[in-house]
Amino acid sequence: MNIQYKIIYLLLMGILMFLSSCNDFLDREPLDKITPEAYFNNVNDLAAYSIKQYGFSTYSGFNLSILKDDDNTDNQTASSGNTGLWVPGEKRTATSGGAWDFANIRKINYFFEQVLPKYKAGKLSGDEKMIKHYIGEMYFLRAFNYFGKLVTLGDFPIITTTLPDQKDVLMEASKRQPRNRVARFILEDLDQAIDLMSLTTANGKNRLTKNVALLFKSRVALYEATWLKYHRNTNRVPGGPGWPGADMDYNAGFVIDIDEEVSFFLTEAMKAAEKVADVVPLTQNTGIYNPVDEKPYNWNPYFEMFSAIDMEPIDEVLFWRAYDKSLGVAHAISTYLAKGGGNMGYTRSMVDAFLMKNGLPIYSSGSEYAGDKTLEAVKKGRDDRLQLFVAAPDDCMKLGPVKTFGPPVILEAEATRCPTGYAVRKFLTYDPDQIGSGSGTINTYGCLIFRGVEAYLNYIEACYEKNGRLDAKAVKYWKAIRQRAGVSDDIDATVAATDLSQEDDWGRYSAGQLIDPVLFNIRRERRIELMSESTRMRDLKRWRALDQVQNYQIEGFNLWGGELEKLYVDTKGNSLLIPTGTPNKQPNVSNKEESGTYLRVNQIVKTNNLLYNGYTWSQVNYLEPIAAIHFITTSSNPDDVETSTIYQNPGWSKIANESAIKE
């Protein structure tokens, strides 16, 4: 196909896809009669259109879905890792697709073009308060979409209108804006959302609210502040040495004051976070670790918050998704968790991060720490979040004939295996109707999307990053989190006992340098409180905490160093464990001689295993490559991608299927 015709074809297909998606949604009249004038005339039209654009990642299908988003970090892992992320040279520039996409943004801009003139002219019918709310939702959703671009790609075009099918116009609009300007644009949209949105809606917390917008604003602002602070003087920050945007004439004269930008974003993060944290209480932890008297509910609200069928009454829950099997909307989270695996397990690093109840790290606790020769010992006297959310053999797995987790399922088929031996109990339900004896997408409890504790954590971190100390409000928030976790709230004692050389936590670094113990413990608290909630990699990237990850081995429990190996025997007492290197047998665990006593997930199979020597980070992976097709479609000369109005992210090629130019 001639390249010019290919460009026109792609543009036309994008327009047709947009119109098709609108028509799928606005189908109350025959398709041949749909016009913008027939819709966006009343509050119900706005409500229906905006909810169609939600698109939040939630539970779906027969899998663990978003619970696995923290895989490929030091928190948790599957049986095999992401070679494109952890093996230099394996990831390549895609031919097409990727994050460089404007479909959702275009739909939102279309809404504004149709609705805002009618709103300003007073031509929309219905409840004025809710008209404003749904317009506010759309500002939130544009901000949400743009934040995804900021995290993935950094610099990005700022587009607020739907564009005509004219190549010169589209090329001009494709020019990338420096990431700090994109972040400020996101905050501006969120300010609009906060101003317009209500604290409550008739649909409860299944719809966005003002507090969600405030919490999200604190997330965005904290992200950009710490990215600019820790990536400064690199090509990943506008104005830094080698920043590819400097080669574009439209960035001529660009100047950025990093310190001023960091201060601005940290201030905005604190202001937004405290407005949520001051009014949203934390859910109670009763200190009970398993169901009482075989009753699935009302034994520990903190544990049950993550698998409540109705999350609406829970103050800490700000936004959630409801499920209803009768409508064909269900998931399979507990279907997997109640088998003890689901091809997901917490790492030794994650488990070792939990403090003792006295607030001290395990290495500073003397005889208080019982060691890790058994899983019961690992949990003894530790943070209630370890007790509640990481399974030991005697912990309740489900009510009924099979009551406990038993030995970790490290040898089972991959789909049900716990690859580290540290099984996940967070998000599990004990409701027999949710577990059942069969399999399938039978779970109908809610999916938590935003919860208030993040505002506490965002404020604490932003406060310390901005001021180098914690103010009274930050200390108050931190103590509340620690008290809820059943851990001493003597933060100073924790900091004094912290030895970063004994911490196996990627978050102890920024830009290859150790951070101070206070900041580390702030990051530790965030890591533990939000585990398996899709935050870890995003945090590690903004902290620039991955530079030092070289040949890092993901480890699980202490298989060979205590009592755990004795759990894996057949009926005759013969070991079921087959270490790596066993002649004429397929291995199922790592061997003690080469890998040490801890189970190493990536050192079980050696043949054709690119991760056998561990995880090695390439700095190019802090940002994703833009697919090759987008340089062709934005080039004045389609045969020369160097005439494109956009630039590739640092280190990546503009040519399809080429690996990074430099690691």
XYZ file of C-alpha atoms in Angstrom:
663
model
C 0.000 0.000 0.000
C 1.341 3.456 -0.907
C 2.480 5.134 2.303
C 0.319 8.235 1.764
C -2.764 6.079 1.292
C -1.765 4.033 4.326
C -1.688 7.195 6.444
C -5.106 8.283 5.208
C -6.440 4.769 5.783
C -5.201 4.725 9.380
C -6.644 8.158 10.072
C -10.009 7.226 8.593
C -10.081 3.978 10.547
C -9.444 5.919 13.751
C -12.352 8.242 12.997
C -14.654 5.353 12.085
C -13.700 3.486 15.256
C -14.482 6.581 17.307
C -17.855 7.070 15.683
C -18.605 3.376 16.015
C -17.858 3.430 19.740
C -20.138 6.429 20.158
C -22.888 4.685 18.206
C -22.564 1.522 20.279
C -23.240 3.642 23.287
C -25.774 6.131 21.952
C -28.076 3.549 20.468
C -31.475 4.790 21.525
C -32.309 5.813 17.954
C -31.701 4.004 14.658
C -28.040 4.214 13.697
C -28.793 6.158 10.510
C -30.444 8.909 12.574
C -27.750 9.461 15.209
C -26.503 13.038 15.361
C -24.781 14.948 18.176
C -27.779 17.283 18.346
C -30.000 14.361 19.380
C -27.922 13.672 22.479
C -26.107 15.553 25.237
C -29.305 17.449 25.979
C -30.073 16.276 29.502
C -28.453 14.999 32.659
C -29.160 11.336 31.806
C -27.280 11.634 28.505
C -24.257 13.036 30.330
C -24.392 10.330 32.993
C -24.579 7.531 30.458
C -21.823 8.869 28.217
C -19.389 9.529 31.065
C -19.733 6.105 32.690
C -19.079 4.518 29.300
C -15.630 6.127 29.390
C -14.589 4.770 32.808
C -12.224 2.004 31.677
C -10.586 1.407 35.083
C -8.590 -1.785 35.539
C -10.653 -4.127 37.704
C -11.204 -7.830 38.259
C -12.212 -9.648 35.096
C -12.157 -13.110 33.626
C -10.872 -16.415 34.927
C -7.570 -15.222 36.372
C -6.086 -13.079 39.148
C -6.221 -10.036 36.827
C -5.002 -6.851 38.533
C -3.662 -8.689 41.585
C -0.725 -9.660 39.360
C 0.150 -6.082 38.400
C 2.875 -6.047 41.078
C 4.559 -9.121 39.574
C 8.073 -8.518 38.247
C 8.971 -6.414 41.277
C 10.617 -7.210 44.594
C 7.117 -7.627 46.082
C 5.725 -10.623 44.248
C 6.270 -12.908 41.296
C 4.800 -15.491 38.979
C 6.579 -18.710 38.020
C 8.352 -16.887 35.200
C 9.333 -13.262 34.820
C 9.116 -10.652 32.085
C 12.248 -11.020 29.960
C 11.489 -7.826 28.053
C 11.675 -5.930 31.314
C 14.571 -7.734 32.967
C 16.896 -8.943 30.195
C 18.764 -6.123 28.413
C 18.184 -6.142 24.665
C 15.096 -8.366 24.735
C 12.517 -5.593 24.499
C 12.064 -4.001 21.081
C 10.232 -1.150 19.445
C 6.818 -2.402 18.380
C 5.500 -1.995 14.861
C 2.200 -0.510 16.018
C -0.008 -0.106 19.065
C 1.260 0.820 22.490
C 0.454 3.801 24.684
C 0.644 6.365 21.867
C -3.102 6.353 21.378
C -5.693 9.136 21.461
C -8.986 7.244 21.131
C -10.159 7.774 24.708
C -8.915 11.350 24.816
C -10.758 12.091 21.584
C -14.024 10.732 22.997
C -13.674 12.973 26.027
C -12.807 16.040 23.953
C -15.826 15.289 21.769
C -17.988 15.368 24.899
C -16.648 18.785 25.879
C -17.218 20.198 22.387
C -20.826 19.053 22.431
C -21.686 19.719 26.078
C -19.861 22.812 27.291
C -21.543 25.241 24.839
C -24.951 23.880 25.838
C -24.049 24.048 29.532
C -22.884 27.652 29.317
C -26.027 28.563 27.386
C -28.253 26.857 29.958
C -29.649 24.390 27.404
C -29.125 21.177 29.389
C -32.158 19.873 31.268
C -32.117 18.126 34.625
C -30.580 18.510 38.066
C -28.022 21.333 37.823
C -25.842 19.790 40.529
C -25.589 16.483 38.687
C -25.032 18.144 35.305
C -21.984 19.789 36.840
C -20.949 16.492 38.432
C -20.931 14.561 35.156
C -18.987 17.306 33.402
C -16.572 17.066 36.316
C -16.313 13.316 35.781
C -15.179 13.912 32.224
C -12.444 16.294 33.384
C -11.352 13.587 35.810
C -11.357 10.967 33.062
C -9.252 13.102 30.733
C -6.801 13.594 33.596
C -6.841 9.856 34.301
C -6.065 9.037 30.676
C -3.316 11.631 30.513
C -1.720 10.305 33.696
C -1.432 6.924 32.016
C 0.459 8.613 29.174
C 2.662 10.521 31.620
C 3.649 7.362 33.493
C 4.260 5.319 30.364
C 5.686 7.824 27.888
C 6.559 11.014 29.788
C 6.351 13.893 27.288
C 3.060 13.819 25.381
C 0.898 16.058 23.173
C -1.723 18.128 24.980
C -4.882 17.974 22.871
C -8.181 19.475 24.000
C -10.216 19.350 20.771
C -11.239 16.757 18.214
C -9.052 17.204 15.176
C -9.981 17.168 11.477
C -8.699 14.465 9.173
C -5.909 16.654 7.795
C -2.362 15.405 7.939
C -0.744 18.789 8.534
C -3.097 19.507 11.438
C -2.520 16.078 12.961
C 1.244 16.371 12.591
C 1.221 19.737 14.326
C -0.996 18.453 17.135
C 1.295 15.458 17.665
C 4.162 17.590 18.936
C 5.143 16.340 22.375
C 4.894 18.680 25.350
C 7.475 18.446 28.172
C 6.250 16.129 30.899
C 6.016 18.791 33.608
C 3.601 20.751 31.400
C 1.568 17.586 30.873
C 1.464 17.056 34.635
C 0.333 20.638 35.218
C -2.365 20.157 32.562
C -3.553 17.047 34.419
C -3.778 18.989 37.673
C -5.734 21.737 35.922
C -8.261 19.177 34.706
C -8.466 17.711 38.197
C -9.058 21.151 39.687
C -11.979 21.515 37.286
C -13.235 18.090 38.334
C -12.911 18.885 42.039
C -14.781 22.143 41.579
C -17.657 20.510 39.687
C -18.040 17.078 41.270
C -20.198 16.151 44.247
C -19.136 14.268 47.376
C -21.901 11.718 46.794
C -24.045 10.478 43.928
C -27.238 8.478 43.597
C -25.058 5.571 42.443
C -22.949 5.753 45.580
C -19.244 5.010 45.321
C -19.631 3.002 42.132
C -19.329 6.430 40.512
C -16.520 8.925 40.820
C -16.753 11.603 43.508
C -14.935 14.740 44.597
C -12.795 12.804 47.105
C -11.596 10.438 44.374
C -10.500 13.445 42.312
C -8.656 14.894 45.323
C -6.922 11.592 46.044
C -5.962 11.166 42.408
C -4.620 14.719 42.291
C -2.323 13.917 45.207
C -1.147 10.776 43.363
C -0.354 12.656 40.163
C 1.401 15.533 41.919
C 3.515 13.235 44.098
C 4.434 11.133 41.081
C 5.673 14.069 39.031
C 7.482 15.722 41.948
C 9.493 12.622 42.773
C 10.117 11.771 39.128
C 11.598 15.220 38.501
C 13.617 15.082 41.729
C 15.187 11.675 41.243
C 15.522 11.637 37.441
C 16.953 15.169 37.256
C 20.083 15.563 35.146
C 19.042 12.627 32.951
C 17.552 12.515 29.466
C 14.216 11.506 31.003
C 13.571 14.997 32.358
C 12.899 17.988 30.071
C 15.986 20.136 29.788
C 18.284 17.409 31.079
C 21.447 16.330 29.231
C 20.528 14.338 26.141
C 16.796 15.047 26.459
C 15.526 14.174 22.952
C 13.000 17.019 23.002
C 15.853 19.504 22.766
C 16.412 18.485 19.136
C 12.956 19.712 18.101
C 12.648 23.299 16.923
C 9.332 23.689 18.738
C 11.171 23.283 22.066
C 13.646 26.044 21.298
C 14.188 28.193 24.354
C 12.582 25.744 26.745
C 13.731 26.292 30.327
C 12.727 24.450 33.477
C 13.526 25.170 37.126
C 13.481 21.659 38.594
C 13.502 22.802 42.213
C 10.562 25.112 41.607
C 8.599 22.404 39.807
C 9.300 19.817 42.507
C 8.195 22.238 45.213
C 5.023 23.112 43.307
C 3.980 19.495 42.805
C 4.789 18.466 46.382
C 2.713 21.342 47.717
C -0.203 20.352 45.502
C 0.130 16.732 46.628
C -0.036 17.705 50.296
C -2.978 20.072 49.860
C -5.056 17.511 47.983
C -4.126 14.553 50.191
C -4.982 16.209 53.500
C -8.473 17.108 52.278
C -9.150 13.393 51.964
C -7.159 12.069 54.915
C -8.754 14.540 57.314
C -12.260 13.248 56.615
C -11.790 9.565 55.698
C -11.169 7.232 58.666
C -9.280 3.971 58.363
C -11.152 0.703 58.578
C -10.810 -1.077 61.915
C -8.462 -4.013 62.444
C -9.669 -6.199 65.319
C -6.409 -8.137 65.557
C -8.250 -11.386 64.783
C -6.436 -13.291 62.040
C -8.932 -15.995 61.018
C -12.716 -16.400 60.925
C -14.343 -17.091 64.282
C -16.738 -20.028 64.811
C -16.828 -20.741 61.067
C -18.546 -17.434 60.397
C -17.280 -15.817 57.176
C -18.138 -12.240 58.162
C -17.786 -9.740 60.988
C -14.513 -10.999 62.445
C -12.081 -8.405 61.041
C -13.359 -5.406 59.022
C -9.848 -4.622 57.719
C -9.449 -8.065 56.134
C -13.036 -8.154 54.924
C -12.771 -4.718 53.285
C -10.849 -6.275 50.387
C -13.548 -8.843 49.598
C -16.802 -7.184 50.645
C -19.783 -7.844 48.409
C -21.061 -4.374 49.277
C -18.232 -1.880 49.822
C -20.571 1.090 49.982
C -20.733 1.386 53.803
C -16.933 1.238 54.192
C -15.651 4.768 54.767
C -12.107 4.002 53.607
C -13.389 2.773 50.235
C -13.730 5.790 47.947
C -14.465 4.058 44.653
C -15.215 0.445 43.819
C -16.760 -1.801 41.202
C -19.773 -3.986 41.973
C -20.392 -7.410 40.398
C -23.565 -9.377 39.722
C -23.444 -12.900 38.336
C -27.056 -12.690 37.129
C -25.890 -9.942 34.780
C -22.904 -11.978 33.648
C -20.502 -9.786 35.622
C -18.251 -11.876 37.875
C -14.607 -12.723 38.479
C -12.411 -15.533 39.816
C -10.102 -13.983 42.434
C -11.033 -16.295 45.321
C -11.412 -19.228 42.967
C -7.632 -19.035 42.611
C -6.641 -17.759 46.055
C -8.618 -20.531 47.747
C -6.364 -23.036 45.987
C -3.315 -21.494 47.620
C -1.631 -20.137 44.525
C -2.891 -18.824 41.241
C 0.714 -18.555 39.977
C 1.434 -15.688 42.347
C 3.503 -15.457 45.516
C 5.111 -12.875 47.757
C 8.905 -12.677 47.807
C 11.288 -13.118 50.704
C 12.096 -9.414 50.324
C 8.415 -8.517 50.751
C 7.955 -10.723 53.819
C 11.186 -9.540 55.462
C 10.033 -5.930 55.119
C 7.307 -6.352 57.758
C 8.276 -5.021 61.178
C 7.860 -6.742 64.491
C 4.935 -5.586 66.593
C 7.383 -3.575 68.677
C 8.153 -1.518 65.572
C 11.666 -2.889 65.016
C 13.017 -4.535 61.853
C 13.560 -8.282 62.135
C 17.368 -7.927 62.238
C 17.162 -5.510 65.192
C 14.713 -7.534 67.261
C 17.010 -10.113 68.815
C 15.138 -13.119 70.141
C 11.783 -11.469 69.364
C 12.175 -12.597 65.761
C 11.585 -16.355 65.534
C 13.370 -16.783 62.203
C 12.113 -18.322 58.972
C 12.624 -22.053 59.403
C 8.850 -22.439 59.386
C 6.111 -20.151 58.094
C 4.569 -20.006 61.546
C 7.884 -18.698 62.864
C 8.074 -16.110 60.097
C 4.781 -14.570 61.212
C 5.272 -14.792 64.979
C 5.097 -11.382 66.656
C 4.983 -9.498 63.351
C 2.877 -6.730 61.790
C -0.820 -7.684 61.567
C -0.726 -7.128 57.808
C 1.689 -10.054 57.536
C -0.596 -12.114 59.779
C -3.681 -11.288 57.733
C -2.502 -11.160 54.157
C 0.260 -13.804 53.840
C -0.782 -17.399 54.454
C 0.816 -19.964 56.742
C -0.132 -23.681 56.675
C -2.459 -23.376 59.682
C -4.287 -20.293 58.393
C -7.873 -20.725 57.278
C -8.147 -21.030 53.497
C -11.877 -21.655 53.273
C -14.727 -22.762 55.478
C -15.869 -26.329 55.018
C -14.134 -29.706 54.763
C -10.751 -28.280 53.741
C -10.064 -25.548 56.246
C -6.390 -24.629 56.104
C -3.808 -23.706 53.495
C -1.514 -26.589 54.413
C 1.966 -26.825 52.861
C 2.524 -24.122 50.221
C 1.666 -25.429 46.759
C 5.082 -24.937 45.161
C 4.948 -28.136 43.070
C 1.505 -27.911 41.494
C 0.619 -26.957 37.920
C 1.607 -23.401 37.073
C -1.968 -22.067 37.067
C -2.475 -22.973 40.726
C 1.101 -22.864 42.033
C 2.478 -20.481 44.640
C 5.961 -20.025 43.143
C 7.599 -18.574 46.284
C 5.847 -20.496 49.057
C 4.483 -17.249 50.490
C 0.826 -17.504 49.471
C -1.457 -14.490 49.077
C -4.443 -14.233 51.419
C -5.273 -10.581 50.790
C -8.491 -10.293 48.707
C -9.628 -13.788 49.746
C -13.215 -14.289 50.917
C -14.503 -16.907 53.328
C -18.055 -16.722 52.057
C -18.876 -20.341 51.013
C -21.131 -19.054 48.250
C -18.133 -17.205 46.768
C -15.769 -20.178 46.915
C -17.800 -23.236 45.954
C -16.391 -26.640 45.097
C -16.024 -26.140 41.383
C -14.262 -23.541 39.298
C -15.113 -20.596 37.142
C -15.892 -16.927 37.401
C -18.211 -17.240 40.390
C -16.951 -14.407 42.602
C -19.177 -11.367 42.889
C -17.544 -9.379 45.669
C -16.409 -5.872 44.895
C -13.172 -4.620 43.391
C -11.563 -1.794 45.327
C -10.185 0.911 43.025
C -9.392 3.886 45.291
C -9.124 3.818 49.094
C -8.447 6.569 51.561
C -5.254 5.267 53.146
C -3.378 6.295 50.011
C -4.086 9.925 50.902
C -2.400 9.360 54.290
C 0.627 7.825 52.591
C 0.807 10.491 49.892
C 0.765 13.281 52.456
C 3.458 11.670 54.609
C 5.807 11.196 51.666
C 5.160 14.589 50.068
C 5.645 16.338 53.399
C 9.013 14.718 54.022
C 10.192 15.187 50.444
C 9.277 18.877 50.581
C 10.434 19.821 54.059
C 12.991 17.191 55.029
C 10.939 16.502 58.155
C 7.480 15.379 59.156
C 4.931 17.892 60.397
C 2.370 17.072 63.085
C -0.244 16.052 60.553
C 2.106 13.622 58.796
C 3.050 12.042 62.122
C -0.638 11.738 63.025
C -1.409 9.968 59.756
C 1.559 7.629 60.095
C 0.683 6.695 63.655
C -2.872 5.905 62.554
C -1.595 3.494 59.886
C 0.787 1.820 62.330
C -1.874 1.506 65.029
C -4.261 -0.076 62.549
C -1.517 -2.576 61.666
C -0.971 -3.546 65.305
C 2.563 -2.127 65.231
C 4.120 0.251 67.763
C 3.645 3.838 66.645
C 7.075 4.844 67.987
C 8.333 5.864 64.556
C 11.592 7.263 65.941
C 12.468 3.860 67.405
C 11.937 2.229 64.032
C 14.124 4.786 62.278
C 16.895 4.462 64.877
C 16.922 0.672 64.496
C 16.980 0.726 60.687
C 20.178 -0.459 59.008
C 19.831 -0.005 55.256
C 22.679 -2.430 54.596
C 20.478 -5.198 56.016
C 17.367 -4.265 54.050
C 16.667 -6.148 50.813
C 14.283 -3.556 49.412
C 14.748 -1.847 46.059
C 13.108 1.249 47.531
C 16.128 1.959 49.742
C 17.794 3.454 46.665
C 17.196 6.471 44.476
C 19.473 7.163 41.500
C 21.798 4.411 42.695
C 22.316 5.988 46.125
C 20.995 4.915 49.512
C 18.328 7.224 50.907
C 18.007 8.236 54.544
C 16.291 5.927 57.087
C 13.245 8.168 57.586
C 12.412 8.272 53.888
C 13.095 4.562 53.608
C 10.588 3.780 56.340
C 8.017 6.015 54.666
C 8.531 3.965 51.517
C 8.431 0.738 53.536
C 5.038 1.697 54.991
C 3.684 2.398 51.531
C 5.041 -0.874 50.186
C 3.430 -2.961 52.902
C 0.087 -1.171 53.078
C -0.472 -1.197 49.309
C 0.957 -4.602 48.402
C -0.812 -6.257 45.463
C -2.676 -3.016 44.717
C -0.865 -2.202 41.441
C 1.412 0.491 42.877
C 4.866 -1.032 43.318
C 6.401 -0.658 39.849
C 4.972 2.827 39.458
C 6.569 3.818 42.763
C 9.920 2.212 41.956
C 10.065 4.063 38.647
C 9.259 7.490 40.083
C 11.825 6.983 42.850
C 14.406 5.873 40.268
C 14.936 2.887 42.543
C 15.886 0.337 39.874
C 19.305 1.529 38.677
C 21.167 -0.840 41.004
C 19.137 -3.970 40.143
C 21.735 -6.184 38.485
C 21.586 -10.001 38.437
C 19.028 -9.852 41.250
C 17.542 -13.171 42.294
C 13.904 -13.352 43.335
C 13.700 -15.552 46.409
C 10.866 -17.233 48.237
C 10.740 -19.108 51.528
C 13.595 -20.900 53.299
C 13.097 -24.265 51.626
C 16.386 -25.965 52.528
C 17.325 -24.153 55.720
C 14.780 -25.448 58.204
C 11.691 -27.602 58.452
C 9.911 -26.718 55.226
C 11.477 -29.346 52.954
C 9.971 -32.019 55.212
C 6.495 -30.971 54.092
C 7.052 -32.328 50.577
C 7.075 -36.115 50.787
C 4.940 -38.880 49.298
C 3.012 -41.489 51.277
C 6.187 -43.549 51.732
C 8.176 -40.626 53.065
C 10.165 -40.037 49.883
C 10.935 -36.437 48.978
C 8.932 -34.921 46.135
C 11.516 -32.197 45.633
C 13.675 -32.404 42.508
C 16.459 -29.805 42.659
C 17.962 -28.173 39.603
C 20.645 -30.383 38.103
C 19.148 -33.723 39.202
C 20.188 -36.205 36.467
C 17.445 -37.410 34.127
C 14.667 -35.613 35.958
C 12.668 -32.449 35.393
C 13.521 -30.115 38.295
C 10.790 -28.476 40.353
C 12.852 -26.460 42.872
C 16.198 -24.670 42.929
C 19.179 -26.497 44.434
C 20.885 -25.668 47.696
C 24.442 -25.838 46.382
C 24.095 -23.202 43.654
C 21.130 -21.115 44.812
C 21.350 -21.313 48.604
C 18.673 -22.355 51.072
C 15.948 -20.008 49.806
C 13.736 -21.098 46.912
C 14.828 -19.160 43.824
C 11.987 -18.911 41.358
C 14.136 -18.252 38.292
C 16.807 -20.861 39.043
C 14.714 -24.006 38.763
C 15.011 -24.586 35.017
C 18.299 -23.603 33.407
C 17.826 -24.491 29.740
C 16.492 -21.629 27.585
C 15.929 -19.521 30.688
C 17.060 -15.935 30.102
C 16.344 -15.040 33.725
C 18.459 -17.789 35.279
C 21.100 -15.255 36.294
C 18.504 -12.892 37.706
C 16.891 -9.552 36.941
C 19.011 -6.829 35.346
C 17.515 -3.382 34.834
C 18.055 -1.189 31.794
C 17.416 2.505 32.340
C 15.645 2.738 28.982
C 12.770 0.848 30.618
C 11.852 3.773 32.841
C 9.869 4.935 29.783
C 8.229 2.871 27.073
C 9.176 3.101 23.377
C 6.721 4.686 20.945
C 5.717 2.240 18.180
C 7.344 2.690 14.763
C 4.128 3.417 12.838
C 3.630 6.680 14.704
C 6.877 8.118 13.346
C 5.841 7.214 9.815
C 2.401 8.809 10.108
C 3.822 12.038 11.559
C 6.671 12.480 9.063
C 6.602 15.099 6.339
C 8.543 12.542 4.299
C 7.105 9.110 5.108
C 10.303 7.483 3.839
C 12.364 9.365 6.430
C 11.195 9.038 10.039
C 13.660 11.738 11.055
C 11.190 14.251 9.542
C 8.577 13.253 12.135
C 7.176 15.928 14.454
C 7.592 13.557 17.407
C 10.714 12.159 19.036
C 11.401 8.721 20.446
C 11.959 8.125 24.150
C 15.587 8.011 25.312
C 17.542 4.992 24.170
C 14.859 3.486 21.939
C 14.898 3.044 18.173
C 12.289 4.479 15.808
C 12.579 1.355 13.677
C 10.244 -1.561 14.302
C 11.673 -4.651 16.000
C 14.945 -3.005 16.963
C 16.097 -3.266 20.564
C 17.234 -0.283 22.592
C 20.014 1.791 21.059
C 21.774 1.911 24.396
C 21.048 0.241 27.691
